[in-house]
mmCIF file of C-alpha atoms and ligand atoms in Angstrom:
data_model
loop_
_atom_site.group_PDB
_atom_site.id
_atom_site.type_symbol
_atom_site.label_atom_id
_atom_site.label_comp_id
_atom_site.label_asym_id
_atom_site.label_seq_id
_atom_site.Cartn_x
_atom_site.Cartn_y
_atom_site.Cartn_z
ATOM 1 C CA UNK A 1 112.809 -88.494 -7.013
ATOM 2 C CA UNK A 2 111.996 -90.931 -9.804
ATOM 3 C CA UNK A 3 115.015 -91.475 -12.173
ATOM 4 C CA UNK A 4 112.400 -91.773 -15.025
ATOM 5 C CA UNK A 5 112.818 -87.975 -15.453
ATOM 6 C CA UNK A 6 115.245 -86.786 -18.112
ATOM 7 C CA UNK A 7 118.426 -85.489 -16.523
ATOM 8 C CA UNK A 8 117.681 -81.742 -17.318
ATOM 9 C CA UNK A 9 114.321 -82.030 -15.537
ATOM 10 C CA UNK A 10 115.954 -83.756 -12.597
ATOM 11 C CA UNK A 11 118.545 -80.953 -12.478
ATOM 12 C CA UNK A 12 115.783 -78.253 -12.406
ATOM 13 C CA UNK A 13 113.827 -80.055 -9.656
ATOM 14 C CA UNK A 14 116.987 -80.540 -7.661
ATOM 15 C CA UNK A 15 117.970 -76.796 -8.028
ATOM 16 C CA UNK A 16 114.419 -75.619 -7.110
ATOM 17 C CA UNK A 17 114.199 -77.816 -4.059
ATOM 18 C CA UNK A 18 117.254 -75.902 -2.585
ATOM 19 C CA UNK A 19 115.004 -72.932 -2.190
ATOM 20 C CA UNK A 20 113.705 -72.128 1.268
ATOM 21 C CA UNK A 21 110.219 -73.614 1.995
ATOM 22 C CA UNK A 22 110.296 -75.686 -1.243
ATOM 23 C CA UNK A 23 110.099 -79.337 -0.694
ATOM 24 C CA UNK A 24 110.638 -81.985 -3.394
ATOM 25 C CA UNK A 25 106.923 -82.101 -4.342
ATOM 26 C CA UNK A 26 106.661 -78.330 -4.748
ATOM 27 C CA UNK A 27 109.965 -78.379 -6.714
ATOM 28 C CA UNK A 28 108.418 -80.890 -9.078
ATOM 29 C CA UNK A 29 105.237 -78.866 -9.459
ATOM 30 C CA UNK A 30 107.321 -75.649 -10.270
ATOM 31 C CA UNK A 31 109.529 -77.580 -12.672
ATOM 32 C CA UNK A 32 106.562 -78.839 -14.584
ATOM 33 C CA UNK A 33 105.115 -75.336 -14.642
ATOM 34 C CA UNK A 34 108.336 -73.989 -16.086
ATOM 35 C CA UNK A 35 108.248 -76.811 -18.716
ATOM 36 C CA UNK A 36 104.679 -75.818 -19.755
ATOM 37 C CA UNK A 37 105.490 -72.046 -19.851
ATOM 38 C CA UNK A 38 106.688 -70.247 -23.058
ATOM 39 C CA UNK A 39 110.303 -70.102 -23.876
ATOM 40 C CA UNK A 40 110.230 -66.303 -23.380
ATOM 41 C CA UNK A 41 108.794 -66.541 -19.801
ATOM 42 C CA UNK A 42 111.302 -69.268 -18.819
ATOM 43 C CA UNK A 43 114.222 -67.189 -20.191
ATOM 44 C CA UNK A 44 112.915 -64.057 -18.425
ATOM 45 C CA UNK A 45 112.988 -66.020 -15.083
ATOM 46 C CA UNK A 46 116.464 -67.454 -15.690
ATOM 47 C CA UNK A 47 117.743 -63.971 -16.696
ATOM 48 C CA UNK A 48 116.208 -62.219 -13.725
ATOM 49 C CA UNK A 49 118.030 -64.701 -11.403
ATOM 50 C CA UNK A 50 121.361 -64.163 -13.295
ATOM 51 C CA UNK A 51 120.793 -60.405 -13.243
ATOM 52 C CA UNK A 52 120.388 -59.970 -9.498
ATOM 53 C CA UNK A 53 123.496 -62.083 -8.950
ATOM 54 C CA UNK A 54 125.521 -59.986 -11.466
ATOM 55 C CA UNK A 55 124.335 -56.517 -10.540
ATOM 56 C CA UNK A 56 123.252 -56.463 -6.895
ATOM 57 C CA UNK A 57 125.907 -56.143 -4.221
ATOM 58 C CA UNK A 58 126.233 -54.588 -0.763
ATOM 59 C CA UNK A 59 126.195 -50.807 -0.150
ATOM 60 C CA UNK A 60 129.702 -49.657 0.872
ATOM 61 C CA UNK A 61 128.342 -47.614 3.804
ATOM 62 C CA UNK A 62 125.441 -49.679 5.369
ATOM 63 C CA UNK A 63 125.713 -53.090 3.627
ATOM 64 C CA UNK A 64 122.134 -53.006 2.401
ATOM 65 C CA UNK A 65 121.480 -54.396 -1.109
ATOM 66 C CA UNK A 66 122.148 -52.105 -3.893
ATOM 67 C CA UNK A 67 122.954 -51.913 -7.610
ATOM 68 C CA UNK A 68 125.279 -48.876 -7.020
ATOM 69 C CA UNK A 69 128.196 -48.253 -4.717
ATOM 70 C CA UNK A 70 125.802 -46.673 -2.198
ATOM 71 C CA UNK A 71 122.218 -47.683 -1.634
ATOM 72 C CA UNK A 72 119.315 -45.347 -2.240
ATOM 73 C CA UNK A 73 118.770 -44.693 1.511
ATOM 74 C CA UNK A 74 122.402 -43.657 2.031
ATOM 75 C CA UNK A 75 122.257 -41.373 -1.064
ATOM 76 C CA UNK A 76 118.976 -39.675 0.091
ATOM 77 C CA UNK A 77 119.814 -36.296 1.558
ATOM 78 C CA UNK A 78 116.485 -36.259 3.372
ATOM 79 C CA UNK A 79 117.700 -39.090 5.634
ATOM 80 C CA UNK A 80 119.214 -38.229 9.006
ATOM 81 C CA UNK A 81 122.777 -39.651 8.996
ATOM 82 C CA UNK A 82 123.106 -39.092 12.734
ATOM 83 C CA UNK A 83 120.571 -41.765 13.477
ATOM 84 C CA UNK A 84 121.587 -45.377 12.588
ATOM 85 C CA UNK A 85 119.280 -48.340 12.753
ATOM 86 C CA UNK A 86 121.129 -51.694 13.193
ATOM 87 C CA UNK A 87 119.368 -54.642 11.584
ATOM 88 C CA UNK A 88 120.486 -58.288 10.946
ATOM 89 C CA UNK A 89 119.587 -58.719 7.309
ATOM 90 C CA UNK A 90 118.720 -56.548 4.191
ATOM 91 C CA UNK A 91 115.174 -58.008 4.368
ATOM 92 C CA UNK A 92 114.770 -56.264 7.854
ATOM 93 C CA UNK A 93 115.131 -52.843 6.207
ATOM 94 C CA UNK A 94 111.789 -53.324 4.369
ATOM 95 C CA UNK A 95 109.576 -53.639 7.395
ATOM 96 C CA UNK A 96 111.278 -50.646 9.039
ATOM 97 C CA UNK A 97 110.644 -48.578 5.948
ATOM 98 C CA UNK A 98 107.040 -49.627 5.868
ATOM 99 C CA UNK A 99 106.480 -48.041 9.262
ATOM 100 C CA UNK A 100 107.081 -44.600 7.604
ATOM 101 C CA UNK A 101 108.279 -43.488 11.025
ATOM 102 C CA UNK A 102 112.023 -43.949 10.564
ATOM 103 C CA UNK A 103 114.056 -41.267 8.827
ATOM 104 C CA UNK A 104 117.604 -42.173 9.788
ATOM 105 C CA UNK A 105 119.971 -44.612 7.951
ATOM 106 C CA UNK A 106 120.724 -48.300 8.458
ATOM 107 C CA UNK A 107 123.549 -50.630 9.171
ATOM 108 C CA UNK A 108 123.033 -54.210 8.163
ATOM 109 C CA UNK A 109 125.085 -56.735 10.161
ATOM 110 C CA UNK A 110 124.715 -59.714 7.832
ATOM 111 C CA UNK A 111 123.474 -61.993 10.629
ATOM 112 C CA UNK A 112 123.464 -62.357 14.368
ATOM 113 C CA UNK A 113 125.948 -63.748 16.894
ATOM 114 C CA UNK A 114 125.423 -67.462 17.254
ATOM 115 C CA UNK A 115 128.093 -69.579 19.039
ATOM 116 C CA UNK A 116 126.247 -72.685 18.027
ATOM 117 C CA UNK A 117 126.500 -71.873 14.346
ATOM 118 C CA UNK A 118 130.080 -70.487 14.729
ATOM 119 C CA UNK A 119 129.052 -66.904 13.912
ATOM 120 C CA UNK A 120 131.104 -64.541 16.058
ATOM 121 C CA UNK A 121 131.693 -60.761 15.955
ATOM 122 C CA UNK A 122 134.302 -60.883 13.158
ATOM 123 C CA UNK A 123 131.767 -62.545 10.813
ATOM 124 C CA UNK A 124 129.319 -59.586 11.236
ATOM 125 C CA UNK A 125 129.742 -55.918 10.067
ATOM 126 C CA UNK A 126 130.325 -54.802 13.693
ATOM 127 C CA UNK A 127 133.825 -53.228 13.214
ATOM 128 C CA UNK A 128 132.265 -51.289 10.271
ATOM 129 C CA UNK A 129 129.492 -49.976 12.559
ATOM 130 C CA UNK A 130 132.053 -48.802 15.158
ATOM 131 C CA UNK A 131 134.115 -47.130 12.368
ATOM 132 C CA UNK A 132 130.883 -45.315 11.251
ATOM 133 C CA UNK A 133 130.296 -43.872 14.734
ATOM 134 C CA UNK A 134 133.881 -43.070 15.365
ATOM 135 C CA UNK A 135 133.862 -39.557 13.678
ATOM 136 C CA UNK A 136 131.400 -38.202 16.142
ATOM 137 C CA UNK A 137 128.547 -37.459 13.668
ATOM 138 C CA UNK A 138 126.232 -40.071 15.007
ATOM 139 C CA UNK A 139 123.807 -39.173 17.867
ATOM 140 C CA UNK A 140 121.878 -42.407 18.199
ATOM 141 C CA UNK A 141 122.208 -46.110 17.298
ATOM 142 C CA UNK A 142 118.867 -47.943 17.410
ATOM 143 C CA UNK A 143 119.516 -51.757 17.821
ATOM 144 C CA UNK A 144 116.747 -53.416 15.857
ATOM 145 C CA UNK A 145 118.037 -56.926 15.722
ATOM 146 C CA UNK A 146 115.415 -59.561 16.072
ATOM 147 C CA UNK A 147 113.705 -60.366 19.388
ATOM 148 C CA UNK A 148 115.342 -63.818 19.436
ATOM 149 C CA UNK A 149 118.080 -65.312 21.615
ATOM 150 C CA UNK A 150 120.809 -64.536 18.974
ATOM 151 C CA UNK A 151 119.324 -61.115 18.234
ATOM 152 C CA UNK A 152 119.261 -60.099 21.849
ATOM 153 C CA UNK A 153 122.917 -61.401 22.303
ATOM 154 C CA UNK A 154 123.956 -59.369 19.322
ATOM 155 C CA UNK A 155 122.237 -56.207 20.663
ATOM 156 C CA UNK A 156 123.912 -56.682 24.070
ATOM 157 C CA UNK A 157 127.380 -57.125 22.502
ATOM 158 C CA UNK A 158 127.047 -54.016 20.239
ATOM 159 C CA UNK A 159 125.753 -51.941 23.096
ATOM 160 C CA UNK A 160 128.732 -52.867 25.198
ATOM 161 C CA UNK A 161 131.172 -52.067 22.390
ATOM 162 C CA UNK A 162 129.442 -48.747 21.727
ATOM 163 C CA UNK A 163 129.519 -47.830 25.450
ATOM 164 C CA UNK A 164 133.285 -48.522 25.511
ATOM 165 C CA UNK A 165 134.223 -46.781 22.202
ATOM 166 C CA UNK A 166 131.673 -44.008 21.746
ATOM 167 C CA UNK A 167 130.096 -43.219 25.197
ATOM 168 C CA UNK A 168 128.562 -39.932 23.728
ATOM 169 C CA UNK A 169 126.245 -42.006 21.401
ATOM 170 C CA UNK A 170 122.850 -42.777 22.677
ATOM 171 C CA UNK A 171 122.145 -46.525 22.211
ATOM 172 C CA UNK A 172 118.520 -47.611 22.124
ATOM 173 C CA UNK A 173 116.685 -50.948 21.656
ATOM 174 C CA UNK A 174 113.284 -51.338 20.094
ATOM 175 C CA UNK A 175 110.558 -51.548 22.784
ATOM 176 C CA UNK A 176 109.139 -54.856 23.707
ATOM 177 C CA UNK A 177 105.784 -55.735 22.087
ATOM 178 C CA UNK A 178 107.343 -57.401 19.126
ATOM 179 C CA UNK A 179 106.558 -61.144 19.197
ATOM 180 C CA UNK A 180 109.374 -62.779 21.058
ATOM 181 C CA UNK A 181 111.314 -65.301 19.065
ATOM 182 C CA UNK A 182 110.148 -64.118 15.731
ATOM 183 C CA UNK A 183 111.944 -62.187 12.972
ATOM 184 C CA UNK A 184 111.497 -58.422 12.350
ATOM 185 C CA UNK A 185 110.498 -59.122 8.846
ATOM 186 C CA UNK A 186 107.281 -60.752 9.963
ATOM 187 C CA UNK A 187 106.304 -57.836 12.313
ATOM 188 C CA UNK A 188 103.427 -55.665 11.043
ATOM 189 C CA UNK A 189 104.206 -52.021 10.512
ATOM 190 C CA UNK A 190 101.883 -50.806 13.261
ATOM 191 C CA UNK A 191 103.590 -52.979 15.937
ATOM 192 C CA UNK A 192 107.057 -52.085 14.516
ATOM 193 C CA UNK A 193 106.166 -48.380 14.447
ATOM 194 C CA UNK A 194 105.101 -48.517 18.149
ATOM 195 C CA UNK A 195 108.287 -50.515 19.019
ATOM 196 C CA UNK A 196 110.335 -47.859 17.311
ATOM 197 C CA UNK A 197 108.539 -44.906 18.909
ATOM 198 C CA UNK A 198 108.870 -46.518 22.410
ATOM 199 C CA UNK A 199 112.549 -47.377 21.967
ATOM 200 C CA UNK A 200 114.506 -47.313 25.152
ATOM 201 C CA UNK A 201 118.128 -46.419 26.114
ATOM 202 C CA UNK A 202 120.180 -49.495 26.853
HETATM 203 ZN ZN1 ZN B 301 123.541 -47.755 2.302
#
């Protein structure tokens, strides 16, 4: 960008342009919006960013986002702890919850297996999932990784591990019908609810 901007403005534009989907032009527009806004509003934005980074961590049980040791879902006595839905990212929990058809708990892997990107089983919370099912209290694990190449590879890997270590646990995969190659977080709740209801043993 033009070096005619004062260094603090350049810094703001350069930070904003690191956000997903924000190109340099949009970053400049946002920077000028922030410059026009009141000091209170700008501070509120900066503090909200600092606060999530300071207060939000991962649930010690399921690795969903939480501001306590355990997330709200893990703490909810109405949820069925014998049913675990495995998803790639915390953002995938939201569409599952929107279906209102899932009453179990979650396990967030923190990504998907990807040899190209150098992400292997040790980089994901797979050992933690196996530890959760080890005590025999889990009846079913629903593999709800994305219907993408990496998501399918991850589901296959986990299904195999579970078959070997916990053969008494039913392992299911969301039914087809989800748009192939897309992320769970973009699925509408009706499609996702149907995929959940029609899940199949793998
Ligand atoms: Zn949790």
